[in-house]
Amino acid sequence: MSIIRKIKKYFFIKKNIKVGQNTRILTKLSNFGSEPFLVEIGNNCTITPGVNFVTHDASVDIALRYKNKKRIIDGKKYEIMAKIKVQDNCIIGLNSIILPGVNIGPNSIVGAGSVVTADVPEGVVVAGNPAKVICTLDEYISKNVEKMILIPIENNMETRKSVIMSNIK
C-alpha cells in the first residue's frame, strides 16, 4: 500500500468513516460533509473524484419557517440527518451526489454526475438527476463487451501499451 493511501486511510479512520477492504476513495475528505461518521462504504468499491456524500439537510428549517411552525424547541432545531451506505462491489461515478438515507445495493454502478435521492437496488446501473435505474449490470456488460479491453495492472507502461495497441475507436 502506498504511503498516500496509508495517510488517507488514517484520516478516514480518524473521521470514523467506515471503509471496507480493497476500496479506492479518490474524492476529497471534505466531500464527506460535516457528519462523515454517517458514511459507510463496503469492500471492493471505487469512489471517483468529486463524489459528494450529503448526510444532512437543513432545508427543513426553511420549510418549517414558511409554514409558521415551531422550528426551535428547547434550543434545538430540526434537521434531516441519515446514514449513507454503499455496499460491496460498487462504483460511484465522477461528481455524483449521494443524499441522506441512501443505501446503494451491492454490485451496482452510479453513473457520473448522478444525484442519488433514493435507494439503489442490487446489480443495477443508475444515472441521472434524480438517478434512475437504466439497466441491470448484466445488460451493461452485454452493451459494452465490444469496448472492453484486458489490461495489465502491475506495470503502468504495459497498461499504456495495451491501451494503445487495442482497437480503441
Short mmCIF file of N, CA and C in Angstrom, two decimals:
data_model
loop_
_atom_site.label_atom_id
_atom_site.label_comp_id
_atom_site.label_asym_id
_atom_site.label_seq_id
_atom_site.Cartn_x
_atom_site.Cartn_y
_atom_site.Cartn_z
N MET A 1 0.85 -1.18 0.00
CA MET A 1 0.00 0.00 0.00
C MET A 1 0.89 1.24 0.00
N SER A 2 0.59 2.20 -0.88
CA SER A 2 1.41 3.40 -0.97
C SER A 2 1.25 4.25 0.29
N ILE A 3 2.23 5.12 0.52
CA ILE A 3 2.21 5.99 1.68
C ILE A 3 1.00 6.93 1.63
N ILE A 4 0.64 7.38 0.43
CA ILE A 4 -0.52 8.28 0.30
C ILE A 4 -1.79 7.57 0.71
N ARG A 5 -1.96 6.31 0.28
CA ARG A 5 -3.14 5.54 0.68
C ARG A 5 -3.18 5.31 2.18
N LYS A 6 -2.02 5.06 2.78
CA LYS A 6 -1.96 4.87 4.23
C LYS A 6 -2.37 6.13 4.97
N ILE A 7 -1.89 7.28 4.49
CA ILE A 7 -2.25 8.56 5.11
C ILE A 7 -3.75 8.81 4.97
N LYS A 8 -4.28 8.58 3.76
CA LYS A 8 -5.72 8.76 3.52
C LYS A 8 -6.53 7.87 4.46
N LYS A 9 -6.13 6.59 4.54
CA LYS A 9 -6.84 5.64 5.39
C LYS A 9 -6.85 6.10 6.84
N TYR A 10 -5.72 6.66 7.30
CA TYR A 10 -5.63 7.18 8.67
C TYR A 10 -6.68 8.26 8.88
N PHE A 11 -6.79 9.20 7.93
CA PHE A 11 -7.76 10.28 8.09
C PHE A 11 -9.20 9.78 8.02
N PHE A 12 -9.47 8.79 7.18
CA PHE A 12 -10.81 8.23 7.13
C PHE A 12 -11.17 7.56 8.45
N ILE A 13 -10.22 6.83 9.02
CA ILE A 13 -10.44 6.18 10.32
C ILE A 13 -10.65 7.24 11.39
N LYS A 14 -9.83 8.28 11.37
CA LYS A 14 -9.93 9.36 12.36
C LYS A 14 -11.29 10.06 12.29
N LYS A 15 -11.86 10.18 11.11
CA LYS A 15 -13.19 10.80 10.94
C LYS A 15 -14.32 9.80 11.13
N ASN A 16 -13.99 8.56 11.49
CA ASN A 16 -14.96 7.49 11.72
C ASN A 16 -15.77 7.11 10.49
N ILE A 17 -15.16 7.24 9.32
CA ILE A 17 -15.80 6.76 8.09
C ILE A 17 -15.46 5.28 7.98
N LYS A 18 -16.48 4.45 7.87
CA LYS A 18 -16.25 3.01 7.75
C LYS A 18 -15.96 2.67 6.30
N VAL A 19 -14.76 2.16 6.04
CA VAL A 19 -14.34 1.84 4.68
C VAL A 19 -13.87 0.39 4.65
N GLY A 20 -14.41 -0.41 3.72
CA GLY A 20 -14.07 -1.82 3.59
C GLY A 20 -12.72 -2.05 2.93
N GLN A 21 -12.37 -3.31 2.81
CA GLN A 21 -11.11 -3.73 2.20
C GLN A 21 -11.12 -3.47 0.70
N ASN A 22 -9.94 -3.19 0.15
CA ASN A 22 -9.74 -3.01 -1.30
C ASN A 22 -10.64 -1.94 -1.91
N THR A 23 -10.96 -0.93 -1.13
CA THR A 23 -11.80 0.16 -1.60
C THR A 23 -10.92 1.36 -1.91
N ARG A 24 -11.16 1.95 -3.09
CA ARG A 24 -10.41 3.13 -3.51
C ARG A 24 -11.30 4.36 -3.37
N ILE A 25 -10.80 5.34 -2.63
CA ILE A 25 -11.54 6.60 -2.47
C ILE A 25 -10.70 7.69 -3.10
N LEU A 26 -11.19 8.23 -4.21
CA LEU A 26 -10.45 9.22 -4.98
C LEU A 26 -10.99 10.63 -4.79
N THR A 27 -12.04 10.76 -3.99
CA THR A 27 -12.61 12.08 -3.71
C THR A 27 -11.97 12.64 -2.45
N LYS A 28 -12.15 13.93 -2.21
CA LYS A 28 -11.55 14.59 -1.05
C LYS A 28 -12.30 14.24 0.23
N LEU A 29 -11.57 14.27 1.32
CA LEU A 29 -12.17 14.02 2.63
C LEU A 29 -13.28 15.02 2.93
N SER A 30 -13.10 16.25 2.49
CA SER A 30 -14.11 17.28 2.73
C SER A 30 -15.43 16.97 2.02
N ASN A 31 -15.42 16.07 1.03
CA ASN A 31 -16.65 15.71 0.32
C ASN A 31 -17.54 14.74 1.10
N PHE A 32 -17.11 14.41 2.32
CA PHE A 32 -17.92 13.55 3.18
C PHE A 32 -18.77 14.38 4.14
N GLY A 33 -18.80 15.69 3.96
CA GLY A 33 -19.67 16.57 4.71
C GLY A 33 -19.30 16.74 6.17
N SER A 34 -20.22 17.32 6.92
CA SER A 34 -19.96 17.63 8.32
C SER A 34 -20.20 16.44 9.25
N GLU A 35 -20.78 15.38 8.74
CA GLU A 35 -21.02 14.16 9.55
C GLU A 35 -20.45 12.94 8.83
N PRO A 36 -19.13 12.89 8.62
CA PRO A 36 -18.55 11.77 7.86
C PRO A 36 -18.75 10.42 8.54
N PHE A 37 -18.99 10.42 9.83
CA PHE A 37 -19.23 9.18 10.56
C PHE A 37 -20.53 8.51 10.16
N LEU A 38 -21.38 9.19 9.41
CA LEU A 38 -22.63 8.60 8.93
C LEU A 38 -22.48 7.89 7.58
N VAL A 39 -21.25 7.85 7.05
CA VAL A 39 -20.99 7.21 5.75
C VAL A 39 -20.31 5.87 5.99
N GLU A 40 -20.82 4.85 5.31
CA GLU A 40 -20.23 3.51 5.37
C GLU A 40 -20.05 2.99 3.95
N ILE A 41 -18.83 2.56 3.63
CA ILE A 41 -18.52 2.07 2.29
C ILE A 41 -17.98 0.66 2.40
N GLY A 42 -18.53 -0.26 1.62
CA GLY A 42 -18.17 -1.67 1.68
C GLY A 42 -16.84 -2.01 1.04
N ASN A 43 -16.64 -3.28 0.79
CA ASN A 43 -15.42 -3.82 0.19
C ASN A 43 -15.43 -3.66 -1.33
N ASN A 44 -14.24 -3.52 -1.90
CA ASN A 44 -14.06 -3.52 -3.36
C ASN A 44 -14.88 -2.46 -4.08
N CYS A 45 -14.93 -1.27 -3.50
CA CYS A 45 -15.67 -0.16 -4.11
C CYS A 45 -14.69 0.87 -4.67
N THR A 46 -15.18 1.68 -5.59
CA THR A 46 -14.42 2.82 -6.09
C THR A 46 -15.30 4.05 -5.99
N ILE A 47 -14.79 5.05 -5.27
CA ILE A 47 -15.46 6.33 -5.15
C ILE A 47 -14.60 7.31 -5.95
N THR A 48 -15.09 7.76 -7.09
CA THR A 48 -14.30 8.56 -8.02
C THR A 48 -14.21 10.02 -7.57
N PRO A 49 -13.34 10.81 -8.20
CA PRO A 49 -13.18 12.22 -7.81
C PRO A 49 -14.49 13.01 -7.90
N GLY A 50 -14.66 13.92 -6.96
CA GLY A 50 -15.80 14.82 -6.97
C GLY A 50 -17.08 14.28 -6.38
N VAL A 51 -17.09 13.02 -5.94
CA VAL A 51 -18.31 12.46 -5.34
C VAL A 51 -18.54 13.14 -3.99
N ASN A 52 -19.78 13.57 -3.76
CA ASN A 52 -20.16 14.22 -2.51
C ASN A 52 -21.19 13.38 -1.77
N PHE A 53 -20.95 13.19 -0.48
CA PHE A 53 -21.88 12.49 0.40
C PHE A 53 -22.54 13.56 1.28
N VAL A 54 -23.84 13.72 1.13
CA VAL A 54 -24.58 14.71 1.90
C VAL A 54 -25.38 13.96 2.97
N THR A 55 -24.94 14.08 4.21
CA THR A 55 -25.56 13.30 5.28
C THR A 55 -26.62 14.08 6.05
N HIS A 56 -26.76 15.37 5.75
CA HIS A 56 -27.81 16.12 6.43
C HIS A 56 -28.42 17.14 5.47
N ASP A 57 -29.63 17.56 5.82
CA ASP A 57 -30.37 18.51 5.02
C ASP A 57 -31.04 19.50 5.96
N ALA A 58 -30.56 20.73 5.95
CA ALA A 58 -31.11 21.75 6.84
C ALA A 58 -32.27 22.50 6.20
N SER A 59 -32.66 22.15 4.99
CA SER A 59 -33.73 22.89 4.32
C SER A 59 -35.08 22.74 5.03
N VAL A 60 -35.22 21.74 5.87
CA VAL A 60 -36.46 21.57 6.63
C VAL A 60 -36.70 22.79 7.53
N ASP A 61 -35.61 23.45 7.94
CA ASP A 61 -35.72 24.67 8.75
C ASP A 61 -36.48 25.75 7.98
N ILE A 62 -36.14 25.92 6.71
CA ILE A 62 -36.83 26.91 5.86
C ILE A 62 -38.29 26.51 5.67
N ALA A 63 -38.53 25.23 5.44
CA ALA A 63 -39.90 24.75 5.24
C ALA A 63 -40.76 25.01 6.47
N LEU A 64 -40.21 24.74 7.64
CA LEU A 64 -40.98 24.97 8.87
C LEU A 64 -41.22 26.47 9.08
N ARG A 65 -40.22 27.29 8.76
CA ARG A 65 -40.37 28.74 8.88
C ARG A 65 -41.48 29.23 7.93
N TYR A 66 -41.50 28.69 6.70
CA TYR A 66 -42.50 29.06 5.71
C TYR A 66 -43.91 28.70 6.20
N LYS A 67 -44.04 27.56 6.84
CA LYS A 67 -45.34 27.10 7.32
C LYS A 67 -45.69 27.65 8.70
N ASN A 68 -44.84 28.58 9.21
CA ASN A 68 -45.04 29.17 10.54
C ASN A 68 -45.13 28.13 11.64
N LYS A 69 -44.37 27.08 11.49
CA LYS A 69 -44.32 26.03 12.50
C LYS A 69 -43.16 26.31 13.44
N LYS A 70 -43.25 25.76 14.61
CA LYS A 70 -42.17 25.91 15.58
C LYS A 70 -40.97 25.11 15.10
N ARG A 71 -39.85 25.79 14.83
CA ARG A 71 -38.67 25.11 14.30
C ARG A 71 -37.57 24.97 15.34
N ILE A 72 -37.70 25.68 16.47
CA ILE A 72 -36.71 25.56 17.54
C ILE A 72 -37.45 25.21 18.82
N ILE A 73 -37.05 24.10 19.43
CA ILE A 73 -37.64 23.65 20.68
C ILE A 73 -36.50 23.40 21.67
N ASP A 74 -36.57 24.04 22.80
CA ASP A 74 -35.54 23.91 23.84
C ASP A 74 -34.13 24.13 23.29
N GLY A 75 -33.98 25.14 22.44
CA GLY A 75 -32.66 25.49 21.91
C GLY A 75 -32.14 24.54 20.84
N LYS A 76 -33.00 23.66 20.32
CA LYS A 76 -32.60 22.72 19.27
C LYS A 76 -33.46 22.96 18.04
N LYS A 77 -32.84 22.81 16.86
CA LYS A 77 -33.62 23.00 15.63
C LYS A 77 -33.69 21.70 14.84
N TYR A 78 -34.66 21.62 13.99
CA TYR A 78 -34.88 20.44 13.17
C TYR A 78 -33.91 20.37 12.00
N GLU A 79 -33.41 19.21 11.73
CA GLU A 79 -32.63 18.92 10.52
C GLU A 79 -32.91 17.46 10.16
N ILE A 80 -32.74 17.15 8.88
CA ILE A 80 -32.82 15.76 8.43
C ILE A 80 -31.39 15.23 8.40
N MET A 81 -31.14 14.15 9.12
CA MET A 81 -29.84 13.50 9.12
C MET A 81 -30.05 12.01 8.96
N ALA A 82 -29.22 11.40 8.11
CA ALA A 82 -29.35 9.96 7.92
C ALA A 82 -28.06 9.39 7.37
N LYS A 83 -27.86 8.10 7.65
CA LYS A 83 -26.69 7.38 7.17
C LYS A 83 -26.74 7.19 5.66
N ILE A 84 -25.56 7.05 5.09
CA ILE A 84 -25.42 6.66 3.69
C ILE A 84 -24.60 5.38 3.69
N LYS A 85 -25.10 4.36 3.00
CA LYS A 85 -24.38 3.09 2.95
C LYS A 85 -24.15 2.67 1.50
N VAL A 86 -22.88 2.43 1.19
CA VAL A 86 -22.51 1.91 -0.12
C VAL A 86 -22.06 0.48 0.11
N GLN A 87 -22.79 -0.49 -0.42
CA GLN A 87 -22.46 -1.89 -0.18
C GLN A 87 -21.33 -2.36 -1.09
N ASP A 88 -20.92 -3.61 -0.95
CA ASP A 88 -19.76 -4.16 -1.63
C ASP A 88 -19.86 -4.09 -3.16
N ASN A 89 -18.67 -3.94 -3.78
CA ASN A 89 -18.52 -4.02 -5.24
C ASN A 89 -19.31 -2.97 -6.01
N CYS A 90 -19.22 -1.73 -5.55
CA CYS A 90 -19.91 -0.63 -6.22
C CYS A 90 -18.90 0.37 -6.76
N ILE A 91 -19.32 1.10 -7.76
CA ILE A 91 -18.54 2.25 -8.23
C ILE A 91 -19.49 3.43 -8.32
N ILE A 92 -19.01 4.56 -7.80
CA ILE A 92 -19.80 5.78 -7.87
C ILE A 92 -19.04 6.74 -8.78
N GLY A 93 -19.68 7.11 -9.89
CA GLY A 93 -19.04 7.89 -10.93
C GLY A 93 -18.78 9.34 -10.57
N LEU A 94 -17.89 9.91 -11.33
CA LEU A 94 -17.38 11.26 -11.20
C LEU A 94 -18.48 12.28 -10.88
N ASN A 95 -18.24 13.09 -9.85
CA ASN A 95 -19.10 14.22 -9.47
C ASN A 95 -20.54 13.86 -9.14
N SER A 96 -20.77 12.66 -8.68
CA SER A 96 -22.12 12.27 -8.24
C SER A 96 -22.38 12.82 -6.84
N ILE A 97 -23.65 12.94 -6.52
CA ILE A 97 -24.07 13.40 -5.20
C ILE A 97 -24.97 12.33 -4.60
N ILE A 98 -24.64 11.90 -3.39
CA ILE A 98 -25.43 10.89 -2.68
C ILE A 98 -26.10 11.60 -1.51
N LEU A 99 -27.44 11.57 -1.47
CA LEU A 99 -28.19 12.30 -0.46
C LEU A 99 -28.46 11.46 0.79
N PRO A 100 -28.90 12.10 1.88
CA PRO A 100 -29.08 11.40 3.16
C PRO A 100 -30.02 10.20 3.06
N GLY A 101 -29.68 9.14 3.79
CA GLY A 101 -30.53 7.98 3.91
C GLY A 101 -30.45 6.99 2.77
N VAL A 102 -29.57 7.22 1.81
CA VAL A 102 -29.49 6.36 0.63
C VAL A 102 -28.67 5.11 0.94
N ASN A 103 -29.15 3.98 0.44
CA ASN A 103 -28.45 2.71 0.51
C ASN A 103 -28.19 2.26 -0.94
N ILE A 104 -26.92 2.11 -1.28
CA ILE A 104 -26.57 1.66 -2.63
C ILE A 104 -26.28 0.16 -2.54
N GLY A 105 -27.11 -0.63 -3.21
CA GLY A 105 -27.01 -2.09 -3.15
C GLY A 105 -25.72 -2.61 -3.73
N PRO A 106 -25.36 -3.84 -3.36
CA PRO A 106 -24.11 -4.43 -3.85
C PRO A 106 -24.11 -4.60 -5.37
N ASN A 107 -22.90 -4.57 -5.93
CA ASN A 107 -22.70 -4.80 -7.36
C ASN A 107 -23.46 -3.81 -8.23
N SER A 108 -23.42 -2.54 -7.84
CA SER A 108 -24.14 -1.51 -8.57
C SER A 108 -23.19 -0.42 -9.05
N ILE A 109 -23.63 0.30 -10.08
CA ILE A 109 -22.86 1.40 -10.65
C ILE A 109 -23.74 2.65 -10.62
N VAL A 110 -23.15 3.75 -10.13
CA VAL A 110 -23.81 5.05 -10.18
C VAL A 110 -23.09 5.84 -11.26
N GLY A 111 -23.81 6.22 -12.30
CA GLY A 111 -23.21 6.95 -13.42
C GLY A 111 -22.72 8.32 -13.03
N ALA A 112 -21.73 8.82 -13.75
CA ALA A 112 -21.14 10.12 -13.48
C ALA A 112 -22.19 11.22 -13.47
N GLY A 113 -22.05 12.14 -12.52
CA GLY A 113 -22.94 13.29 -12.44
C GLY A 113 -24.33 13.01 -11.92
N SER A 114 -24.55 11.82 -11.38
CA SER A 114 -25.88 11.46 -10.89
C SER A 114 -26.17 12.09 -9.54
N VAL A 115 -27.45 12.30 -9.27
CA VAL A 115 -27.90 12.73 -7.95
C VAL A 115 -28.76 11.60 -7.41
N VAL A 116 -28.24 10.89 -6.42
CA VAL A 116 -28.92 9.70 -5.90
C VAL A 116 -29.78 10.13 -4.71
N THR A 117 -31.11 10.08 -4.91
CA THR A 117 -32.06 10.54 -3.92
C THR A 117 -32.78 9.39 -3.21
N ALA A 118 -32.66 8.18 -3.77
CA ALA A 118 -33.36 7.02 -3.22
C ALA A 118 -32.45 5.80 -3.29
N ASP A 119 -32.84 4.75 -2.60
CA ASP A 119 -32.04 3.52 -2.57
C ASP A 119 -31.82 2.97 -3.97
N VAL A 120 -30.64 2.37 -4.16
CA VAL A 120 -30.27 1.75 -5.42
C VAL A 120 -30.33 0.24 -5.22
N PRO A 121 -31.10 -0.50 -6.03
CA PRO A 121 -31.18 -1.96 -5.86
C PRO A 121 -29.85 -2.64 -6.20
N GLU A 122 -29.76 -3.89 -5.85
CA GLU A 122 -28.57 -4.70 -6.14
C GLU A 122 -28.44 -4.95 -7.64
N GLY A 123 -27.19 -4.87 -8.14
CA GLY A 123 -26.88 -5.30 -9.51
C GLY A 123 -27.45 -4.46 -10.63
N VAL A 124 -27.52 -3.13 -10.42
CA VAL A 124 -28.06 -2.27 -11.47
C VAL A 124 -27.13 -1.10 -11.74
N VAL A 125 -27.41 -0.42 -12.85
CA VAL A 125 -26.74 0.83 -13.18
C VAL A 125 -27.78 1.93 -13.07
N VAL A 126 -27.46 2.98 -12.30
CA VAL A 126 -28.36 4.13 -12.19
C VAL A 126 -27.63 5.36 -12.72
N ALA A 127 -28.40 6.31 -13.24
CA ALA A 127 -27.82 7.55 -13.74
C ALA A 127 -28.90 8.62 -13.82
N GLY A 128 -28.47 9.87 -13.80
CA GLY A 128 -29.38 10.99 -13.98
C GLY A 128 -29.62 11.79 -12.73
N ASN A 129 -30.50 12.78 -12.88
CA ASN A 129 -30.89 13.65 -11.78
C ASN A 129 -32.40 13.81 -11.80
N PRO A 130 -33.10 13.13 -10.92
CA PRO A 130 -32.61 12.16 -9.94
C PRO A 130 -32.21 10.85 -10.62
N ALA A 131 -31.31 10.13 -9.97
CA ALA A 131 -30.82 8.87 -10.53
C ALA A 131 -31.96 7.87 -10.66
N LYS A 132 -31.99 7.22 -11.81
CA LYS A 132 -32.99 6.16 -12.07
C LYS A 132 -32.26 4.95 -12.62
N VAL A 133 -32.86 3.77 -12.43
CA VAL A 133 -32.28 2.55 -12.98
C VAL A 133 -32.34 2.62 -14.49
N ILE A 134 -31.17 2.42 -15.15
CA ILE A 134 -31.17 2.43 -16.62
C ILE A 134 -30.97 1.04 -17.20
N CYS A 135 -30.35 0.14 -16.43
CA CYS A 135 -30.22 -1.24 -16.87
C CYS A 135 -29.65 -2.08 -15.74
N THR A 136 -29.66 -3.39 -15.95
CA THR A 136 -29.03 -4.29 -14.98
C THR A 136 -27.53 -4.32 -15.26
N LEU A 137 -26.78 -4.84 -14.34
CA LEU A 137 -25.34 -4.97 -14.53
C LEU A 137 -25.04 -5.91 -15.70
N ASP A 138 -25.80 -6.98 -15.82
CA ASP A 138 -25.62 -7.91 -16.94
C ASP A 138 -25.88 -7.23 -18.28
N GLU A 139 -26.93 -6.42 -18.37
CA GLU A 139 -27.21 -5.68 -19.60
C GLU A 139 -26.09 -4.70 -19.91
N TYR A 140 -25.57 -4.05 -18.88
CA TYR A 140 -24.46 -3.10 -19.05
C TYR A 140 -23.23 -3.80 -19.64
N ILE A 141 -22.92 -4.96 -19.09
CA ILE A 141 -21.77 -5.72 -19.60
C ILE A 141 -22.01 -6.12 -21.05
N SER A 142 -23.20 -6.61 -21.36
CA SER A 142 -23.53 -7.01 -22.74
C SER A 142 -23.40 -5.85 -23.72
N LYS A 143 -23.89 -4.66 -23.31
CA LYS A 143 -23.84 -3.48 -24.17
C LYS A 143 -22.40 -3.04 -24.45
N ASN A 144 -21.51 -3.29 -23.50
CA ASN A 144 -20.16 -2.74 -23.58
C ASN A 144 -19.08 -3.78 -23.83
N VAL A 145 -19.45 -5.02 -24.10
CA VAL A 145 -18.46 -6.09 -24.24
C VAL A 145 -17.48 -5.81 -25.37
N GLU A 146 -17.93 -5.19 -26.44
CA GLU A 146 -17.04 -4.91 -27.58
C GLU A 146 -16.02 -3.82 -27.26
N LYS A 147 -16.32 -2.96 -26.32
CA LYS A 147 -15.41 -1.87 -25.95
C LYS A 147 -14.40 -2.30 -24.88
N MET A 148 -14.63 -3.45 -24.26
CA MET A 148 -13.77 -3.88 -23.17
C MET A 148 -12.42 -4.35 -23.68
N ILE A 149 -11.37 -3.97 -22.95
CA ILE A 149 -10.03 -4.46 -23.26
C ILE A 149 -9.40 -4.98 -21.98
N LEU A 150 -8.60 -5.99 -22.10
CA LEU A 150 -7.90 -6.58 -20.98
C LEU A 150 -6.56 -5.88 -20.82
N ILE A 151 -6.34 -5.23 -19.69
CA ILE A 151 -5.09 -4.51 -19.48
C ILE A 151 -4.40 -4.98 -18.20
N PRO A 152 -3.08 -5.04 -18.23
CA PRO A 152 -2.34 -5.43 -17.02
C PRO A 152 -2.37 -4.29 -16.00
N ILE A 153 -2.43 -4.62 -14.72
CA ILE A 153 -2.46 -3.58 -13.71
C ILE A 153 -1.15 -3.44 -12.94
N GLU A 154 -0.21 -4.33 -13.21
CA GLU A 154 1.04 -4.30 -12.45
C GLU A 154 2.00 -3.22 -12.93
N ASN A 155 2.00 -2.90 -14.22
CA ASN A 155 3.01 -2.05 -14.79
C ASN A 155 2.34 -0.96 -15.63
N ASN A 156 2.58 0.30 -15.25
CA ASN A 156 1.95 1.42 -15.93
C ASN A 156 2.32 1.48 -17.42
N MET A 157 3.55 1.20 -17.76
CA MET A 157 3.97 1.25 -19.16
C MET A 157 3.28 0.16 -19.97
N GLU A 158 3.14 -1.03 -19.38
CA GLU A 158 2.43 -2.12 -20.06
C GLU A 158 0.96 -1.77 -20.27
N THR A 159 0.38 -1.09 -19.28
CA THR A 159 -1.01 -0.67 -19.40
C THR A 159 -1.16 0.29 -20.58
N ARG A 160 -0.29 1.28 -20.66
CA ARG A 160 -0.35 2.23 -21.77
C ARG A 160 -0.21 1.53 -23.12
N LYS A 161 0.73 0.61 -23.18
CA LYS A 161 0.97 -0.12 -24.43
C LYS A 161 -0.28 -0.92 -24.82
N SER A 162 -0.90 -1.58 -23.85
CA SER A 162 -2.11 -2.38 -24.12
C SER A 162 -3.24 -1.51 -24.66
N VAL A 163 -3.40 -0.35 -24.05
CA VAL A 163 -4.48 0.55 -24.47
C VAL A 163 -4.21 1.07 -25.88
N ILE A 164 -2.97 1.46 -26.15
CA ILE A 164 -2.61 1.96 -27.48
C ILE A 164 -2.78 0.89 -28.54
N MET A 165 -2.39 -0.35 -28.23
CA MET A 165 -2.45 -1.43 -29.19
C MET A 165 -3.86 -1.99 -29.39
N SER A 166 -4.78 -1.68 -28.49
CA SER A 166 -6.14 -2.20 -28.63
C SER A 166 -6.87 -1.48 -29.76
N ASN A 167 -8.02 -1.94 -30.07
CA ASN A 167 -8.81 -1.36 -31.17
C ASN A 167 -9.73 -0.25 -30.66
N ILE A 168 -9.18 0.71 -29.97
CA ILE A 168 -9.99 1.82 -29.46
C ILE A 168 -10.39 2.70 -30.64
N LYS A 169 -11.69 2.96 -30.73
CA LYS A 169 -12.21 3.74 -31.86
C LYS A 169 -12.56 5.14 -31.42
#
